[in-house]
RNA sequence: GCUCCGGUAGUAUAGUCCGGUCAAGUAUGCGGGCCUCUCGAGCCCGAGACCCGGGUUCAAAUCCCGGCCGGAGCACCA
């Protein structure tokens, strides 16, 4: 009985601490500065799944307060990526929309002595922070800081000349609290705001304010931000703003597949991969192109992703299995013959067989017209000796008579499937060439594997021409593939 | 180096907060079988784990201490 219950138990998301239905506000904070990868997709799905679970509210909020990193095209690529994943958000904003708000909060804190303007060099500051030492600017009075702040805003201070710092605890074990920089001058146009602002908040300030003004109740993020919690909380505390609950978990890693945007960018720049949607990559564009479905991603997150701080290194097999379950019932079967060998039939058939597009689902059929020649995979042909028998699926059993240059001579015996008789796929003479790009594991250890992308070429039955680009098929005894372009498929998984 | 956080089968997870129902559940992968006109799907069976050492307790995967191993952070990036 207990056994029974355990088996049928469905996987669910764990409760969020302190969450109640209808009162959960979450946020999805991408920085529009690079390619969206599966990690972003998972974060999106996690937030969205919780939004659904509690009937809460989800913000899509672009963390775009570093004009030098942000690029306009990425805003939309994230929107598109999340949309494709099935993530729906209730409202959207950019951190860069609220510059005046940051300024007014900064002024409040400057008056209260919670912030100070500092013109130490970066090197000096690093040294002081490491030693826990205070600089001369820290103890100046509020009016001095206000004046400098006004000069910063007016553009009189150039980049690097002055920053605004948090008056924290220079001795703190948590170095994030040792008077971090909260505003700096950036003389670089912003893709959305142009030259309107040169004084930009850093991550900690912008996030602290935004999470409060968005009414965020739960911050779900990766644990590398762990050390910022206290800082962000203190910033809000000084402003009388409410703090959220943090749920922090380790980042997601996939075997042999780097997810860091920096590393992906390097691979592209070095020409190791063919672009940001190279099927070996862990980008959302690659996953999509390769034939992974949003349903599978969602199921994966729901059932196999834990919000825990322990290291996770997922193997692709799990995603394959889930994706297979999603696509199998709706994916048509076709015959593709890699590395084809000619089989000449001593007794020509001259038949047209109609074969089903799917073994169980009602998807209709396709026709194959056979004369005296068929092609079978080299892998199978190489094992056949005169006298051997094999079944050409849906067509006939054949007996090998002879091996000749470039193929096999066989005799069609007719008949049906027999127990123990191997069934193989084949294509008729009237078939066309096809290439399948097979992505492998990009990394073996530390170095990229140059052999990780291979191409299998072969013959496919004529019906293939009618498959639309972007849709999936299963090439029997080969695997699931997606049509990438005319004559080119990408191997999804077995 | 300093600080913080982790450690359940090959992998991902459930269980850990509130010790007994855990001789540890699930999925995937692996081995075997059945079924099937695919090496796919489905069904059945099997092997496989509480990092190590102490302690507390009638009882420890669960609590405490130490060790080992792993990860993260130490930016005018986010």
Coordinates of C-alpha atoms (C1' of nucleotides) in Angstrom, one line a residue:
Chain A
X1 CA 0.0 0.0 0.0
X2 CA 2.7 2.4 1.0
X3 CA 4.7 1.1 -2.0
X4 CA 1.7 1.8 -4.2
X5 CA 1.4 5.4 -2.9
X6 CA 5.1 6.1 -3.4
X7 CA 5.1 4.8 -6.9
X8 CA 2.2 6.9 -8.1
X9 CA 3.4 10.0 -6.4
X10 CA 3.8 12.8 -8.8
X11 CA 6.7 15.2 -8.8
X12 CA 5.9 18.7 -7.8
X13 CA 7.7 21.9 -7.1
X14 CA 8.5 22.3 -3.5
X15 CA 6.7 25.1 -1.6
X16 CA 8.4 28.5 -1.6
X17 CA 9.1 29.6 2.0
X18 CA 6.5 32.1 3.2
X19 CA 4.5 31.9 0.0
X20 CA 0.7 32.1 -0.1
X21 CA -1.6 31.8 -3.1
X22 CA -2.0 35.0 -5.1
X23 CA 0.6 36.8 -3.1
X24 CA 3.8 35.8 -4.8
X25 CA 5.7 38.2 -7.0
X26 CA 8.7 36.9 -9.0
X27 CA 11.1 38.4 -11.5
X28 CA 13.1 37.2 -14.4
X29 CA 16.2 39.4 -14.7
X30 CA 18.2 38.8 -17.9
X31 CA 21.0 41.0 -18.8
X32 CA 20.6 41.7 -22.5
X33 CA 24.2 41.3 -23.3
X34 CA 24.6 37.9 -24.9
X35 CA 23.1 34.7 -26.1
X36 CA 20.3 33.1 -24.1
X37 CA 21.2 29.6 -23.0
X38 CA 19.5 26.7 -21.3
X39 CA 20.3 28.1 -17.9
X40 CA 18.3 31.2 -18.7
X41 CA 15.5 29.0 -20.0
X42 CA 15.5 27.0 -16.8
X43 CA 15.4 30.1 -14.6
X44 CA 12.5 31.4 -16.7
X45 CA 10.7 28.1 -16.4
X46 CA 11.3 27.9 -12.7
X47 CA 9.9 31.4 -12.1
X48 CA 7.0 30.8 -14.5
X49 CA 6.1 27.4 -12.9
X50 CA 6.0 29.1 -9.5
X51 CA 4.0 31.9 -10.9
X52 CA 1.5 29.3 -12.1
X53 CA 1.5 27.3 -8.9
X54 CA 0.7 30.3 -6.7
X55 CA -1.3 32.4 -9.2
X56 CA 1.3 35.1 -8.7
X57 CA 2.9 37.8 -10.8
X58 CA 6.0 37.6 -12.9
X59 CA 8.1 40.4 -14.1
X60 CA 10.4 40.3 -17.1
X61 CA 13.0 42.9 -16.1
X62 CA 16.0 43.7 -18.2
X63 CA 19.1 44.3 -16.1
X64 CA 20.6 46.9 -18.5
X65 CA 22.6 49.3 -16.3
X66 CA 25.9 48.7 -17.9
X67 CA 25.7 50.6 -21.2
X68 CA 29.0 49.1 -22.4
X69 CA 27.7 45.5 -22.3
X70 CA 24.1 45.8 -23.2
X71 CA 23.1 45.6 -26.9
X72 CA 19.7 46.3 -28.4
X73 CA 19.2 43.1 -30.3
X74 CA 19.4 41.0 -27.2
X75 CA 16.3 42.4 -25.6
X76 CA 14.2 40.8 -28.2
X77 CA 16.1 37.6 -28.4
X78 CA 15.3 37.0 -24.7
X79 CA 11.7 37.9 -25.2
X80 CA 11.5 35.4 -28.1
X81 CA 13.5 32.8 -26.2
X82 CA 11.2 32.9 -23.2
X83 CA 8.2 32.9 -25.3
X84 CA 9.3 29.8 -27.1
X85 CA 10.0 28.1 -23.8
X86 CA 6.4 28.8 -22.9
X87 CA 7.2 31.3 -20.2
X88 CA 4.6 34.0 -19.9
X89 CA 5.2 37.1 -17.9
X90 CA 2.7 39.6 -16.6
X91 CA 4.7 42.8 -17.0
X92 CA 7.9 44.0 -18.5
X93 CA 10.4 46.7 -17.7
X94 CA 14.0 47.8 -18.0
X95 CA 16.2 48.7 -15.1
X96 CA 17.3 51.6 -17.2
X97 CA 13.7 53.0 -17.2
X98 CA 14.0 54.3 -13.6
X99 CA 17.2 56.3 -13.6
X100 CA 15.5 59.3 -11.9
X101 CA 14.2 57.0 -9.2
X102 CA 17.7 55.7 -8.5
X103 CA 19.0 59.2 -8.4
X104 CA 16.4 60.3 -5.9
X105 CA 17.0 57.3 -3.6
X106 CA 20.7 58.0 -3.9
X107 CA 20.1 61.6 -2.8
X108 CA 18.1 60.4 0.2
X109 CA 21.0 58.2 1.2
X110 CA 23.6 60.8 0.6
X111 CA 21.7 63.1 2.9
X112 CA 21.4 60.4 5.5
X113 CA 25.1 59.5 5.3
X114 CA 24.4 56.0 3.9
X115 CA 26.3 56.7 0.7
X116 CA 29.4 58.8 -0.1
X117 CA 31.2 60.1 -3.1
X118 CA 34.7 58.8 -3.5
X119 CA 37.5 59.8 -5.9
X120 CA 40.0 57.2 -5.1
X121 CA 41.5 55.3 -8.0
X122 CA 40.4 51.8 -8.6
X123 CA 43.7 50.4 -7.4
X124 CA 43.6 52.4 -4.2
X125 CA 40.1 51.3 -3.6
X126 CA 40.9 47.6 -4.2
X127 CA 43.8 47.9 -1.7
X128 CA 41.7 49.6 0.9
X129 CA 38.9 47.1 0.6
X130 CA 41.3 44.2 0.9
X131 CA 42.8 45.8 4.0
X132 CA 39.5 47.0 5.4
X133 CA 40.8 50.6 5.4
X134 CA 38.8 53.7 5.2
X135 CA 39.6 56.5 2.7
X136 CA 39.5 60.3 3.4
X137 CA 36.3 60.8 1.4
X138 CA 34.3 58.6 3.6
X139 CA 34.2 61.0 6.6
X140 CA 33.4 64.2 4.7
X141 CA 30.0 65.6 5.5
X142 CA 26.8 65.3 3.6
X143 CA 27.0 68.7 1.9
X144 CA 30.4 67.9 0.5
X145 CA 29.1 64.6 -1.0
X146 CA 26.0 66.3 -2.3
X147 CA 28.0 68.8 -4.1
X148 CA 30.2 66.2 -5.7
X149 CA 27.1 64.2 -6.6
X150 CA 25.7 67.2 -8.4
X151 CA 28.9 67.6 -10.3
X152 CA 28.8 63.9 -11.3
X153 CA 25.2 64.3 -12.6
X154 CA 26.1 67.5 -14.4
X155 CA 28.8 65.8 -16.3
X156 CA 31.6 67.7 -14.7
X157 CA 33.2 64.4 -13.5
X158 CA 34.7 62.2 -16.1
X159 CA 34.6 58.5 -16.1
X160 CA 36.9 57.2 -13.4
X161 CA 37.1 60.4 -11.5
X162 CA 34.4 59.7 -8.9
X163 CA 32.0 57.0 -7.8
X164 CA 29.3 56.7 -5.2
X165 CA 30.0 54.1 -2.5
X166 CA 27.9 52.4 0.0
X167 CA 28.9 53.2 3.6
X168 CA 29.0 49.6 4.8
X169 CA 31.3 47.7 7.0
X170 CA 34.9 47.8 5.9
X171 CA 35.8 45.0 8.3
X172 CA 33.0 42.7 7.2
X173 CA 33.9 39.1 6.3
X174 CA 31.6 39.5 3.5
X175 CA 33.6 41.6 1.1
X176 CA 30.5 42.8 -0.7
X177 CA 29.8 44.9 2.3
X178 CA 33.1 46.7 2.3
X179 CA 31.9 49.9 0.8
X180 CA 31.1 48.7 -2.7
X181 CA 30.5 51.1 -5.6
X182 CA 26.9 51.8 -6.2
X183 CA 27.1 54.4 -9.0
X184 CA 29.8 55.1 -11.5
X185 CA 30.2 57.4 -14.6
X186 CA 30.0 55.5 -17.9
X187 CA 30.7 57.6 -20.9
X188 CA 29.2 55.3 -23.4
X189 CA 25.8 55.5 -25.1
X190 CA 23.1 53.2 -23.9
X191 CA 21.2 51.2 -26.6
X192 CA 17.9 52.4 -25.3
X193 CA 18.6 55.7 -23.5
X194 CA 21.3 57.1 -25.8
X195 CA 23.5 59.8 -24.2
X196 CA 20.9 60.9 -21.7
X197 CA 22.7 59.5 -18.7
X198 CA 26.3 59.1 -17.7
X199 CA 25.9 58.2 -14.1
X200 CA 24.8 54.6 -13.9
X201 CA 23.9 52.5 -10.8
X202 CA 25.7 49.2 -10.4
X203 CA 23.9 45.9 -10.2
X204 CA 23.4 45.9 -6.5
X205 CA 21.7 49.2 -6.3
X206 CA 19.5 48.8 -9.3
X207 CA 18.4 45.4 -8.2
X208 CA 17.8 46.3 -4.6
X209 CA 15.5 49.2 -5.7
X210 CA 13.8 47.3 -8.5
X211 CA 13.0 44.3 -6.4
X212 CA 11.4 46.6 -3.9
X213 CA 9.5 48.8 -6.4
X214 CA 8.3 45.7 -8.3
X215 CA 7.0 44.3 -5.1
X216 CA 9.1 41.1 -5.5
X217 CA 8.4 38.7 -2.7
X218 CA 10.7 35.9 -3.7
X219 CA 14.1 36.1 -5.4
X220 CA 14.9 32.9 -7.2
X221 CA 18.5 33.1 -8.4
X222 CA 21.7 31.2 -8.6
X223 CA 23.9 31.0 -5.6
X224 CA 26.8 33.1 -7.0
X225 CA 24.7 36.1 -5.8
X226 CA 24.6 34.7 -2.3
X227 CA 27.1 37.3 -1.0
X228 CA 25.0 40.2 -2.4
X229 CA 21.9 39.4 -0.3
X230 CA 23.0 41.2 2.7
X231 CA 24.1 44.2 0.8
X232 CA 20.9 44.5 -1.1
X233 CA 18.9 44.0 2.0
X234 CA 20.9 46.8 3.8
X235 CA 20.4 49.2 0.9
X236 CA 16.6 48.7 1.1
X237 CA 16.6 48.8 4.9
X238 CA 18.2 52.2 4.8
X239 CA 15.5 53.3 2.5
X240 CA 12.7 51.7 4.5
X241 CA 11.9 49.3 1.7
X242 CA 10.8 45.7 2.1
X243 CA 13.2 42.8 1.6
X244 CA 12.3 39.6 -0.4
X245 CA 12.9 36.0 0.5
X246 CA 15.9 34.5 -1.3
X247 CA 15.9 31.0 -2.8
X248 CA 19.3 30.4 -4.2
X249 CA 20.5 27.3 -6.0
X250 CA 23.5 26.2 -8.0
X251 CA 23.7 26.9 -11.7
X252 CA 22.9 24.3 -14.3
X253 CA 25.6 22.5 -16.2
X254 CA 25.4 20.1 -19.0
X255 CA 28.0 17.4 -19.7
X256 CA 30.5 18.6 -22.3
X257 CA 28.6 21.8 -23.0
X258 CA 29.7 25.2 -21.7
X259 CA 26.8 27.4 -20.8
X260 CA 28.7 30.5 -19.8
X261 CA 28.0 33.3 -22.3
X262 CA 31.6 34.3 -22.2
X263 CA 32.8 30.9 -23.2
X264 CA 30.2 30.5 -25.9
X265 CA 31.2 33.8 -27.4
X266 CA 34.9 32.7 -27.4
X267 CA 33.9 29.4 -29.2
X268 CA 32.1 31.4 -31.8
X269 CA 34.9 34.0 -32.2
X270 CA 37.5 31.3 -32.5
X271 CA 35.5 29.5 -35.1
X272 CA 35.3 26.3 -33.1
X273 CA 31.5 26.3 -33.6
X274 CA 29.6 27.6 -36.6
X275 CA 27.5 30.2 -34.8
X276 CA 25.3 30.9 -31.8
X277 CA 22.8 28.3 -33.0
X278 CA 25.4 25.6 -33.7
X279 CA 23.6 22.4 -32.5
X280 CA 26.4 21.4 -30.1
X281 CA 25.8 24.6 -28.1
X282 CA 23.7 24.9 -25.0
X283 CA 22.0 28.1 -26.3
X284 CA 18.2 28.2 -26.6
X285 CA 18.5 28.8 -30.3
X286 CA 20.6 25.7 -30.7
X287 CA 18.2 23.5 -28.6
X288 CA 15.3 24.8 -30.6
X289 CA 17.0 24.2 -34.0
X290 CA 18.1 20.8 -32.9
X291 CA 14.6 19.7 -32.1
X292 CA 14.2 19.9 -28.4
X293 CA 10.7 20.9 -27.5
X294 CA 9.5 23.5 -24.9
X295 CA 7.3 20.8 -23.4
X296 CA 10.4 18.7 -22.7
X297 CA 12.2 21.6 -21.2
X298 CA 9.3 22.3 -19.0
X299 CA 9.0 18.6 -17.9
X300 CA 12.7 18.5 -17.3
X301 CA 12.6 21.5 -15.0
X302 CA 9.5 20.3 -13.2
X303 CA 10.8 16.8 -12.5
X304 CA 14.5 16.8 -12.4
X305 CA 15.7 20.3 -11.4
X306 CA 16.1 20.9 -7.7
X307 CA 16.5 24.3 -6.2
X308 CA 19.4 23.2 -4.1
X309 CA 22.9 24.6 -3.7
X310 CA 24.7 21.4 -4.5
X311 CA 26.5 21.1 -7.8
X312 CA 24.6 19.7 -10.7
X313 CA 26.0 18.3 -13.9
X314 CA 23.2 17.0 -16.1
X315 CA 23.7 14.3 -18.7
X316 CA 22.0 14.8 -22.0
X317 CA 20.4 11.4 -21.8
X318 CA 17.8 12.6 -19.5
X319 CA 16.7 15.4 -21.8
X320 CA 16.8 13.0 -24.7
X321 CA 14.5 10.6 -23.0
X322 CA 12.0 13.3 -22.0
X323 CA 12.1 14.9 -25.4
X324 CA 11.6 11.5 -27.0
X325 CA 8.5 10.9 -25.0
X326 CA 7.1 14.2 -26.2
X327 CA 7.9 13.9 -29.9
X328 CA 7.6 10.1 -30.5
X329 CA 3.8 10.0 -30.8
X330 CA 3.7 12.7 -33.3
X331 CA 6.8 12.2 -35.4
X332 CA 6.5 10.5 -38.8
X333 CA 8.8 7.6 -39.7
X334 CA 10.8 7.6 -42.8
X335 CA 13.5 5.5 -44.3
X336 CA 17.0 7.0 -44.5
X337 CA 19.9 4.9 -45.6
X338 CA 23.3 6.1 -44.5
X339 CA 26.3 5.0 -46.5
X340 CA 24.1 3.2 -49.0
X341 CA 24.9 0.0 -50.8
X342 CA 23.2 -1.1 -53.9
X343 CA 21.2 -4.3 -53.8
X344 CA 20.3 -5.6 -57.2
X345 CA 17.4 -8.0 -57.2
X346 CA 17.7 -10.9 -59.6
X347 CA 14.0 -11.1 -59.9
X348 CA 12.7 -7.5 -60.3
X349 CA 9.7 -6.6 -58.2
X350 CA 7.9 -3.8 -60.0
X351 CA 5.7 -3.0 -57.1
X352 CA 4.4 0.1 -55.3
X353 CA 4.1 -0.4 -51.6
X354 CA 2.2 1.9 -49.3
X355 CA 3.6 2.1 -45.8
X356 CA 2.4 3.9 -42.7
X357 CA 4.0 7.1 -41.6
X358 CA 3.7 6.0 -38.0
X359 CA 3.4 2.6 -36.4
X360 CA 0.5 3.5 -34.1
X361 CA -0.8 7.0 -34.6
X362 CA -3.0 7.6 -37.6
X363 CA -0.8 9.8 -39.8
X364 CA -1.5 8.4 -43.2
X365 CA 1.1 6.7 -45.4
X366 CA 3.6 7.2 -48.1
X367 CA 4.4 5.1 -51.2
X368 CA 7.6 3.4 -52.3
X369 CA 8.1 2.2 -55.8
X370 CA 10.4 -0.6 -56.4
X371 CA 12.0 -2.0 -59.6
X372 CA 15.1 -4.2 -59.5
X373 CA 17.2 -2.1 -57.2
X374 CA 17.1 -0.9 -53.6
X375 CA 19.7 0.6 -51.3
X376 CA 20.5 -0.6 -47.8
X377 CA 22.8 0.8 -45.1
X378 CA 26.5 0.0 -45.5
X379 CA 26.6 -1.1 -41.9
X380 CA 24.1 -3.8 -42.6
X381 CA 25.3 -4.7 -46.0
X382 CA 28.9 -5.3 -44.8
X383 CA 27.7 -8.0 -42.5
X384 CA 25.8 -9.9 -45.1
X385 CA 27.3 -13.0 -46.8
X386 CA 25.9 -15.1 -49.6
X387 CA 23.2 -17.3 -48.3
X388 CA 22.2 -14.8 -45.5
X389 CA 18.6 -13.6 -45.4
X390 CA 17.3 -10.3 -44.2
X391 CA 13.9 -8.6 -44.4
X392 CA 13.4 -5.2 -46.1
X393 CA 10.8 -3.7 -43.9
X394 CA 7.3 -3.6 -45.5
X395 CA 8.7 -5.0 -48.8
X396 CA 10.1 -8.5 -48.9
X397 CA 12.6 -10.9 -47.5
X398 CA 15.7 -11.3 -49.5
X399 CA 18.4 -13.9 -49.8
X400 CA 22.0 -12.7 -50.6
X401 CA 23.3 -14.4 -53.7
X402 CA 26.6 -12.6 -54.2
X403 CA 28.7 -9.7 -53.2
X404 CA 29.9 -7.7 -56.1
X405 CA 31.8 -4.5 -56.6
X406 CA 29.7 -1.7 -55.1
X407 CA 27.0 -3.9 -53.6
X408 CA 25.0 -7.0 -53.4
X409 CA 23.1 -9.3 -55.7
X410 CA 20.1 -10.8 -54.0
X411 CA 16.9 -12.6 -54.6
X412 CA 13.5 -11.4 -53.5
X413 CA 11.7 -14.1 -51.7
X414 CA 8.6 -12.3 -50.9
X415 CA 7.0 -13.4 -47.6
X416 CA 6.4 -11.5 -44.4
X417 CA 8.2 -10.9 -41.2
X418 CA 9.7 -14.0 -39.5
X419 CA 10.8 -14.4 -36.0
X420 CA 14.5 -13.9 -35.7
X421 CA 14.8 -12.4 -39.2
X422 CA 16.4 -9.1 -39.0
X423 CA 14.3 -6.2 -40.4
X424 CA 16.1 -3.3 -42.0
X425 CA 15.2 -0.1 -43.7
X426 CA 15.9 0.5 -47.4
X427 CA 15.2 3.0 -50.1
X428 CA 14.2 2.5 -53.8
X429 CA 16.3 3.6 -56.7
X430 CA 14.3 6.8 -57.0
X431 CA 15.6 8.4 -53.9
X432 CA 17.6 11.5 -53.1
X433 CA 20.7 12.4 -51.3
X434 CA 20.5 13.8 -47.8
X435 CA 23.0 15.0 -45.2
X436 CA 22.5 14.6 -41.5
X437 CA 24.5 16.8 -39.2
X438 CA 25.2 14.9 -36.0
X439 CA 26.2 17.0 -33.0
X440 CA 28.3 15.3 -30.4
X441 CA 29.7 16.4 -27.1
X442 CA 31.6 19.6 -27.7
X443 CA 34.0 19.1 -24.9
X444 CA 35.9 16.1 -23.8
X445 CA 37.5 17.3 -20.7
X446 CA 39.0 20.8 -21.0
X447 CA 39.5 20.9 -24.8
X448 CA 36.9 21.3 -27.5
X449 CA 36.7 18.2 -29.6
X450 CA 37.1 19.0 -33.3
X451 CA 35.3 15.8 -34.2
X452 CA 32.2 16.8 -32.3
X453 CA 30.3 17.7 -35.3
X454 CA 30.0 15.0 -38.0
X455 CA 28.0 14.6 -41.1
X456 CA 26.3 11.4 -42.2
X457 CA 25.3 11.3 -45.8
X458 CA 22.9 8.9 -47.4
X459 CA 19.8 8.3 -49.4
X460 CA 16.3 9.1 -48.3
X461 CA 12.9 8.1 -49.8
X462 CA 11.2 10.6 -52.1
X463 CA 8.5 11.5 -49.6
X464 CA 11.1 13.4 -47.6
X465 CA 10.9 16.3 -50.1
X466 CA 7.5 17.2 -48.8
X467 CA 8.7 17.5 -45.2
X468 CA 8.6 21.2 -44.2
X469 CA 11.8 22.8 -42.9
X470 CA 11.8 22.8 -39.1
X471 CA 9.8 19.7 -38.6
X472 CA 10.9 16.5 -37.0
X473 CA 11.0 13.0 -38.4
X474 CA 12.3 9.7 -37.2
X475 CA 14.6 8.0 -39.6
X476 CA 14.0 4.3 -38.6
X477 CA 17.0 2.6 -37.0
X478 CA 18.8 5.9 -37.1
X479 CA 17.2 8.4 -34.8
X480 CA 15.1 11.5 -34.5
X481 CA 16.1 14.4 -36.7
X482 CA 14.9 17.9 -37.7
X483 CA 14.9 19.2 -41.2
X484 CA 17.2 22.2 -41.1
X485 CA 17.1 23.1 -44.8
X486 CA 16.4 21.3 -48.1
X487 CA 18.6 18.2 -48.1
X488 CA 20.0 18.8 -44.6
X489 CA 18.8 17.5 -41.3
X490 CA 20.1 17.8 -37.8
X491 CA 20.2 14.7 -35.6
X492 CA 18.2 15.4 -32.4
X493 CA 18.9 12.2 -30.4
X494 CA 18.4 8.5 -30.7
Chain B
rG1 C1' 45.1 32.9 0.4
rC2 C1' 40.5 34.5 2.9
rU3 C1' 35.1 33.9 3.3
rC4 C1' 30.7 31.2 2.4
rC5 C1' 28.0 26.9 0.7
rG6 C1' 27.4 21.9 -0.4
rG7 C1' 28.3 16.1 -0.5
rU8 C1' 21.9 10.1 -1.4
rA9 C1' 23.3 4.6 -7.2
rG10 C1' 27.1 6.5 -13.5
rU11 C1' 23.7 10.9 -13.9
rA12 C1' 19.4 13.8 -12.0
rU13 C1' 16.3 13.7 -7.9
rA14 C1' 12.7 12.1 -3.3
rG15 C1' 13.5 11.6 1.8
rU16 C1' 17.1 15.6 5.8
rC17 C1' 13.9 21.2 8.6
rC18 C1' 10.2 18.0 12.9
rG19 C1' 15.4 10.9 14.2
rG20 C1' 11.8 5.3 14.0
rU21 C1' 6.9 4.2 8.7
rC22 C1' 14.1 4.2 4.6
rA23 C1' 17.0 -3.4 4.9
rA24 C1' 16.2 4.2 1.1
rG25 C1' 11.3 5.8 -3.7
rU26 C1' 11.5 7.7 -8.9
rA27 C1' 13.5 8.8 -13.7
rU28 C1' 17.5 8.2 -16.9
rG29 C1' 21.6 5.2 -18.2
rC30 C1' 23.3 0.0 -17.9
rG31 C1' 22.2 -5.8 -18.1
rG32 C1' 18.4 -9.4 -19.2
rG33 C1' 13.4 -10.9 -21.0
rC34 C1' 8.5 -10.0 -23.5
rC35 C1' 6.1 -7.5 -27.4
rU36 C1' 6.6 -5.0 -32.0
rC37 C1' 7.7 -5.6 -39.7
rU38 C1' 12.9 0.1 -36.3
rC39 C1' 18.6 -0.4 -32.7
rG40 C1' 12.1 3.7 -31.6
rA41 C1' 7.8 3.2 -28.3
rG42 C1' 5.4 0.0 -24.6
rC43 C1' 5.7 -3.9 -20.7
rC44 C1' 8.5 -7.1 -17.1
rC45 C1' 12.9 -8.5 -14.3
rG46 C1' 17.9 -7.3 -12.4
rA47 C1' 22.4 -4.9 -10.7
rG48 C1' 23.4 0.0 -8.6
rA49 C1' 23.7 5.1 -3.4
rC50 C1' 23.1 7.7 2.2
rC51 C1' 31.7 10.8 1.4
rC52 C1' 34.8 9.1 5.8
rG53 C1' 35.6 8.9 11.1
rG54 C1' 33.8 9.9 15.8
rG55 C1' 29.7 11.4 19.1
rU56 C1' 24.4 11.9 21.0
rU57 C1' 20.3 8.3 21.2
rC58 C1' 16.7 2.5 22.6
rA59 C1' 17.0 4.2 17.3
rA60 C1' 20.9 8.5 12.6
rA61 C1' 20.6 9.4 5.4
rU62 C1' 18.2 12.7 9.0
rC63 C1' 21.1 15.9 15.0
rC64 C1' 26.5 17.4 16.8
rC65 C1' 32.0 17.5 16.0
rG66 C1' 36.3 16.6 13.0
rG67 C1' 38.3 15.2 8.3
rC68 C1' 38.2 14.6 3.1
rC69 C1' 36.3 16.0 -1.5
rG70 C1' 33.6 19.5 -4.5
rG71 C1' 31.5 24.4 -5.8
rA72 C1' 30.9 29.7 -5.3
rG73 C1' 32.5 34.7 -4.1
rC74 C1' 36.5 38.1 -3.0
rA75 C1' 35.0 44.2 -10.0
rC76 C1' 33.6 51.3 -11.2
rC77 C1' 30.2 43.0 -14.7
rA78 C1' 25.6 41.2 -13.8

